């Protein structure tokens, strides 16, 4: 069983818990998720099966989209609802112009400091390991891009936002920084991922439904390796050239910048490569 199974992750389990359930139910040896979701988050979690695990790192690089609820007036140590409150402050009277002015600074490309409760490594240790030991260390900021940030609704102390962003963006930290910008503090109360790369909720399978499906039904829902990498330009080869590709023999093609996916006559994914000097230089060949 090779391909990507898009799971609609429920509230509670970790991403690893989901992978473990998928592996056990489908009796597959190789499975891995792309792009971790916190236990409190729900939504799109692509799970790579079989040969698809070889491209998990590339799938992870795609943009993400989320629907988020931000609670104003309370900061927590984890920047989300699972943490302990660390500060409280009154929320100013909210208006759409006030909120739009605050949100404006979080659109486009800017630097973001990752939270202490994250998997980022500092001096060889995960930040969450240091945080659980009661340590807080200085973290280097990282460049992130928010393509879209929409205020969907607001009440006296809550905001509903939609975000489309690059890999590595922390919505928890957006909530924290937005609270600071408004002068009252905030934390992330709820998060639902609606898109991860080419995968959306429309093609996601609720985790609870997986056990009731036959292996054939699950196989019918798998996204092929070729379709999972639609962000990469396609280079198509003939049947004769396909045999050469599968043996790692360079094939001459038209120049294409960056990484490409090499497709055979039947649109099956044969390899990932770069075009150097008019020839394919293979990074990964799929049998």
Short mmCIF file of C-alpha atoms in Angstrom, two decimals:
data_model
loop_
_atom_site.label_atom_id
_atom_site.label_comp_id
_atom_site.label_asym_id
_atom_site.label_seq_id
_atom_site.Cartn_x
_atom_site.Cartn_y
_atom_site.Cartn_z
CA UNK A 1 0.00 0.00 0.00
CA UNK A 2 1.79 3.11 -1.31
CA UNK A 3 0.43 6.64 -1.23
CA UNK A 4 -0.79 9.37 1.09
CA UNK A 5 -3.84 8.87 3.29
CA UNK A 6 -5.26 12.21 4.39
CA UNK A 7 -6.58 11.88 7.92
CA UNK A 8 -8.90 14.33 9.68
CA UNK A 9 -7.16 14.26 13.06
CA UNK A 10 -9.47 14.48 16.08
CA UNK A 11 -8.86 16.43 19.27
CA UNK A 12 -6.63 14.61 21.77
CA UNK A 13 -4.12 12.24 20.16
CA UNK A 14 -0.66 13.29 19.03
CA UNK A 15 0.33 13.02 15.39
CA UNK A 16 2.42 9.97 16.30
CA UNK A 17 -0.63 8.38 17.97
CA UNK A 18 -2.54 8.80 14.70
CA UNK A 19 0.27 7.21 12.67
CA UNK A 20 0.41 4.31 15.12
CA UNK A 21 -3.33 3.71 14.76
CA UNK A 22 -3.14 3.89 10.96
CA UNK A 23 -0.19 1.49 10.88
CA UNK A 24 -1.98 -0.97 13.15
CA UNK A 25 -5.34 -0.88 11.38
CA UNK A 26 -3.86 -1.18 7.89
CA UNK A 27 -1.10 -3.64 8.88
CA UNK A 28 1.58 -1.61 7.09
CA UNK A 29 5.24 -1.50 8.09
CA UNK A 30 6.13 1.95 6.84
CA UNK A 31 4.04 4.97 7.78
CA UNK A 32 4.81 8.54 8.81
CA UNK A 33 3.02 11.88 9.14
CA UNK A 34 3.90 15.11 7.42
CA UNK A 35 3.75 18.22 9.56
CA UNK A 36 3.02 17.69 13.25
CA UNK A 37 -0.29 18.74 14.75
CA UNK A 38 -0.47 19.39 18.49
CA UNK A 39 -2.89 17.21 20.51
CA UNK A 40 -5.30 20.14 20.88
CA UNK A 41 -5.36 20.70 17.10
CA UNK A 42 -7.64 18.94 14.62
CA UNK A 43 -7.79 18.67 10.87
CA UNK A 44 -5.65 17.71 7.91
CA UNK A 45 -2.84 15.28 8.73
CA UNK A 46 -1.35 13.58 5.64
CA UNK A 47 -0.01 10.12 6.52
CA UNK A 48 2.52 8.66 4.08
CA UNK A 49 2.37 4.89 3.52
CA UNK A 50 4.98 2.61 1.94
CA UNK A 51 6.96 4.31 -0.84
CA UNK A 52 5.32 7.63 0.00
CA UNK A 53 7.42 7.83 3.19
CA UNK A 54 10.36 8.64 0.90
CA UNK A 55 8.77 11.95 -0.06
CA UNK A 56 7.37 12.91 3.35
CA UNK A 57 10.01 15.59 3.81
CA UNK A 58 9.06 17.25 0.52
CA UNK A 59 5.33 17.12 1.24
CA UNK A 60 6.02 18.81 4.59
CA UNK A 61 7.46 21.84 2.79
CA UNK A 62 4.06 22.90 1.41
CA UNK A 63 2.02 25.83 2.69
CA UNK A 64 -0.52 25.31 5.47
CA UNK A 65 -3.93 26.82 6.25
CA UNK A 66 -5.74 26.99 9.58
CA UNK A 67 -8.89 28.21 11.29
CA UNK A 68 -8.03 29.48 14.76
CA UNK A 69 -9.81 30.79 17.85
CA UNK A 70 -7.78 33.24 19.95
CA UNK A 71 -8.73 33.93 23.55
CA UNK A 72 -7.76 37.42 24.67
CA UNK A 73 -6.87 38.55 28.18
CA UNK A 74 -4.94 35.45 29.32
CA UNK A 75 -1.41 34.31 28.47
CA UNK A 76 -0.22 30.73 29.09
CA UNK A 77 3.21 29.15 29.29
CA UNK A 78 2.57 27.07 26.14
CA UNK A 79 0.80 29.90 24.26
CA UNK A 80 -2.27 27.65 23.92
CA UNK A 81 -5.19 26.33 25.97
CA UNK A 82 -3.19 23.35 27.25
CA UNK A 83 -0.80 25.53 29.22
CA UNK A 84 -0.90 27.15 32.62
CA UNK A 85 -2.03 30.79 32.85
CA UNK A 86 0.94 33.11 33.41
CA UNK A 87 -0.64 36.56 33.09
CA UNK A 88 -4.05 38.20 32.85
CA UNK A 89 -5.10 41.67 31.73
CA UNK A 90 -8.32 43.45 30.80
CA UNK A 91 -9.29 43.30 27.13
CA UNK A 92 -9.80 46.71 25.52
CA UNK A 93 -13.09 47.42 23.74
CA UNK A 94 -12.73 45.68 20.40
CA UNK A 95 -13.64 47.12 17.03
CA UNK A 96 -12.96 45.84 13.53
CA UNK A 97 -10.61 48.77 12.71
CA UNK A 98 -8.61 48.19 15.91
CA UNK A 99 -8.24 44.48 15.19
CA UNK A 100 -7.40 44.99 11.51
CA UNK A 101 -4.67 47.45 12.47
CA UNK A 102 -3.17 44.89 14.88
CA UNK A 103 -3.44 42.05 12.35
CA UNK A 104 -1.79 44.08 9.58
CA UNK A 105 1.69 43.62 11.09
CA UNK A 106 1.32 39.83 10.85
CA UNK A 107 0.74 39.71 7.10
CA UNK A 108 3.53 39.19 4.60
CA UNK A 109 7.08 38.11 5.49
CA UNK A 110 8.45 38.83 8.95
CA UNK A 111 10.52 37.26 11.74
CA UNK A 112 8.85 35.04 14.32
CA UNK A 113 10.40 33.70 17.53
CA UNK A 114 9.41 30.03 18.03
CA UNK A 115 7.72 29.16 21.34
CA UNK A 116 9.54 27.35 24.14
CA UNK A 117 7.08 24.48 23.85
CA UNK A 118 8.15 23.47 20.34
CA UNK A 119 10.32 20.86 18.65
CA UNK A 120 12.94 23.40 17.54
CA UNK A 121 16.43 22.39 18.65
CA UNK A 122 18.80 24.67 20.57
CA UNK A 123 22.26 23.31 21.44
CA UNK A 124 21.12 19.81 20.52
CA UNK A 125 18.01 19.79 22.73
CA UNK A 126 14.35 20.23 21.84
CA UNK A 127 12.92 23.43 23.25
CA UNK A 128 9.99 21.57 24.83
CA UNK A 129 12.48 19.41 26.76
CA UNK A 130 14.07 22.53 28.22
CA UNK A 131 10.68 24.08 28.92
CA UNK A 132 9.50 20.99 30.82
CA UNK A 133 12.66 21.21 32.91
CA UNK A 134 11.72 24.78 33.84
CA UNK A 135 14.30 26.43 31.58
CA UNK A 136 13.73 29.27 29.17
CA UNK A 137 16.45 30.05 26.65
CA UNK A 138 16.94 32.71 24.03
CA UNK A 139 15.60 31.61 20.65
CA UNK A 140 16.66 32.90 17.28
CA UNK A 141 13.84 34.32 15.19
CA UNK A 142 12.98 32.71 11.86
CA UNK A 143 11.62 34.24 8.69
CA UNK A 144 8.01 33.21 8.01
CA UNK A 145 5.40 34.31 5.51
CA UNK A 146 1.67 34.75 6.07
CA UNK A 147 0.00 34.78 2.68
CA UNK A 148 -3.46 35.42 4.09
CA UNK A 149 -4.79 36.43 7.51
CA UNK A 150 -8.53 37.01 7.73
CA UNK A 151 -10.57 38.16 10.72
CA UNK A 152 -13.68 35.99 10.55
CA UNK A 153 -15.47 37.06 13.73
CA UNK A 154 -14.89 38.52 17.18
CA UNK A 155 -16.62 38.94 20.54
CA UNK A 156 -15.61 40.71 23.75
CA UNK A 157 -12.63 38.43 24.35
CA UNK A 158 -12.33 36.03 21.39
CA UNK A 159 -11.25 36.25 17.76
CA UNK A 160 -11.80 33.75 14.95
CA UNK A 161 -9.09 33.88 12.30
CA UNK A 162 -8.20 32.08 9.08
CA UNK A 163 -4.48 31.83 8.26
CA UNK A 164 -2.57 30.62 5.21
CA UNK A 165 1.16 30.48 5.83
CA UNK A 166 4.48 28.85 5.10
CA UNK A 167 5.94 25.80 6.80
CA UNK A 168 7.30 26.50 10.27
CA UNK A 169 4.79 29.21 11.21
CA UNK A 170 3.39 28.89 14.73
CA UNK A 171 -0.26 29.94 15.06
CA UNK A 172 0.20 29.72 18.84
CA UNK A 173 2.85 32.41 18.62
CA UNK A 174 0.63 34.51 16.37
CA UNK A 175 -2.00 34.43 19.14
CA UNK A 176 0.61 35.37 21.76
CA UNK A 177 2.10 38.20 19.67
CA UNK A 178 -1.35 39.50 18.73
CA UNK A 179 -2.30 39.64 22.39
CA UNK A 180 0.83 41.64 23.12
CA UNK A 181 0.02 43.98 20.22
CA UNK A 182 -3.43 44.58 21.71
CA UNK A 183 -1.95 45.11 25.18
CA UNK A 184 -3.96 42.40 26.93
CA UNK A 185 -2.18 39.13 26.19
CA UNK A 186 -3.75 36.10 24.50
CA UNK A 187 -3.44 32.40 23.82
CA UNK A 188 -4.62 29.97 21.17
CA UNK A 189 -7.88 28.35 22.28
CA UNK A 190 -8.63 26.12 19.27
CA UNK A 191 -6.95 25.21 16.00
CA UNK A 192 -8.11 23.31 12.91
CA UNK A 193 -5.82 22.74 9.95
CA UNK A 194 -7.78 23.01 6.73
CA UNK A 195 -4.92 22.52 4.24
CA UNK A 196 -1.44 21.03 4.14
CA UNK A 197 0.24 21.42 0.75
CA UNK A 198 -2.14 19.96 -1.88
CA UNK A 199 -4.25 18.18 0.77
CA UNK A 200 -7.50 19.68 2.07
CA UNK A 201 -10.31 18.71 4.44
CA UNK A 202 -12.45 17.80 1.42
CA UNK A 203 -10.34 14.67 0.87
CA UNK A 204 -9.67 13.89 4.55
CA UNK A 205 -10.92 10.74 6.26
CA UNK A 206 -12.02 11.07 9.91
CA UNK A 207 -9.71 8.85 11.97
CA UNK A 208 -12.72 7.23 13.65
CA UNK A 209 -14.01 5.98 10.29
CA UNK A 210 -10.83 4.15 9.34
CA UNK A 211 -11.56 0.97 11.31
CA UNK A 212 -14.87 0.39 9.49
CA UNK A 213 -13.37 0.56 5.97
CA UNK A 214 -12.04 -2.38 4.01
CA UNK A 215 -8.44 -2.38 2.82
CA UNK A 216 -9.74 -1.90 -0.73
CA UNK A 217 -11.82 1.12 0.31
CA UNK A 218 -8.82 2.69 2.01
CA UNK A 219 -6.65 2.01 -1.04
CA UNK A 220 -9.22 3.86 -3.12
CA UNK A 221 -8.76 6.95 -0.98
CA UNK A 222 -4.98 7.02 -1.25
CA UNK A 223 -3.38 9.96 -3.03
CA UNK A 224 -0.72 8.71 -5.45
CA UNK A 225 2.89 9.82 -5.14
CA UNK A 226 2.57 11.78 -8.38
CA UNK A 227 -0.53 13.65 -7.14
CA UNK A 228 1.06 14.25 -3.74
CA UNK A 229 3.85 16.25 -5.38
CA UNK A 230 1.82 18.48 -7.66
CA UNK A 231 3.71 21.52 -6.36
CA UNK A 232 6.73 20.27 -8.35
CA UNK A 233 6.94 20.75 -12.14
CA UNK A 234 6.38 17.54 -14.11
CA UNK A 235 8.80 16.13 -16.68
CA UNK A 236 7.24 13.35 -18.75
CA UNK A 237 9.31 10.64 -20.44
CA UNK A 238 8.60 7.90 -22.97
CA UNK A 239 8.32 4.20 -22.11
CA UNK A 240 11.88 3.62 -23.29
CA UNK A 241 13.17 6.57 -21.28
CA UNK A 242 11.18 5.39 -18.27
CA UNK A 243 13.14 2.13 -18.22
CA UNK A 244 16.36 4.13 -18.23
CA UNK A 245 15.12 6.37 -15.42
CA UNK A 246 14.29 3.36 -13.24
CA UNK A 247 17.88 2.11 -13.72
CA UNK A 248 19.31 5.51 -12.81
CA UNK A 249 20.52 6.25 -16.33
CA UNK A 250 20.50 10.01 -17.13
CA UNK A 251 17.91 11.11 -19.71
CA UNK A 252 18.04 14.29 -21.76
CA UNK A 253 15.09 16.64 -21.18
CA UNK A 254 14.15 20.26 -21.70
CA UNK A 255 15.57 22.66 -19.08
CA UNK A 256 13.35 23.14 -16.02
CA UNK A 257 14.47 25.15 -12.96
CA UNK A 258 14.57 23.51 -9.53
CA UNK A 259 13.39 20.10 -8.45
CA UNK A 260 11.05 18.15 -10.75
CA UNK A 261 8.96 14.99 -10.64
CA UNK A 262 9.59 12.54 -13.46
CA UNK A 263 6.45 10.85 -14.77
CA UNK A 264 6.13 7.86 -17.08
CA UNK A 265 3.63 7.45 -19.95
CA UNK A 266 0.98 6.29 -17.46
CA UNK A 267 1.65 9.33 -15.20
CA UNK A 268 3.21 7.12 -12.52
CA UNK A 269 5.95 8.81 -10.48
CA UNK A 270 9.33 7.41 -11.52
CA UNK A 271 11.76 9.75 -9.80
CA UNK A 272 12.52 13.13 -8.33
CA UNK A 273 15.38 14.94 -9.98
CA UNK A 274 17.00 18.19 -11.02
CA UNK A 275 17.76 19.11 -14.62
CA UNK A 276 21.47 19.83 -14.91
CA UNK A 277 23.01 20.52 -18.30
CA UNK A 278 19.86 19.32 -20.01
CA UNK A 279 19.96 15.92 -18.29
CA UNK A 280 18.14 14.48 -15.30
CA UNK A 281 20.18 14.26 -12.13
CA UNK A 282 18.24 11.91 -9.85
CA UNK A 283 17.59 12.59 -6.19
CA UNK A 284 15.24 9.67 -5.65
CA UNK A 285 14.18 6.83 -7.96
CA UNK A 286 11.00 4.86 -7.22
CA UNK A 287 10.68 1.22 -8.18
#
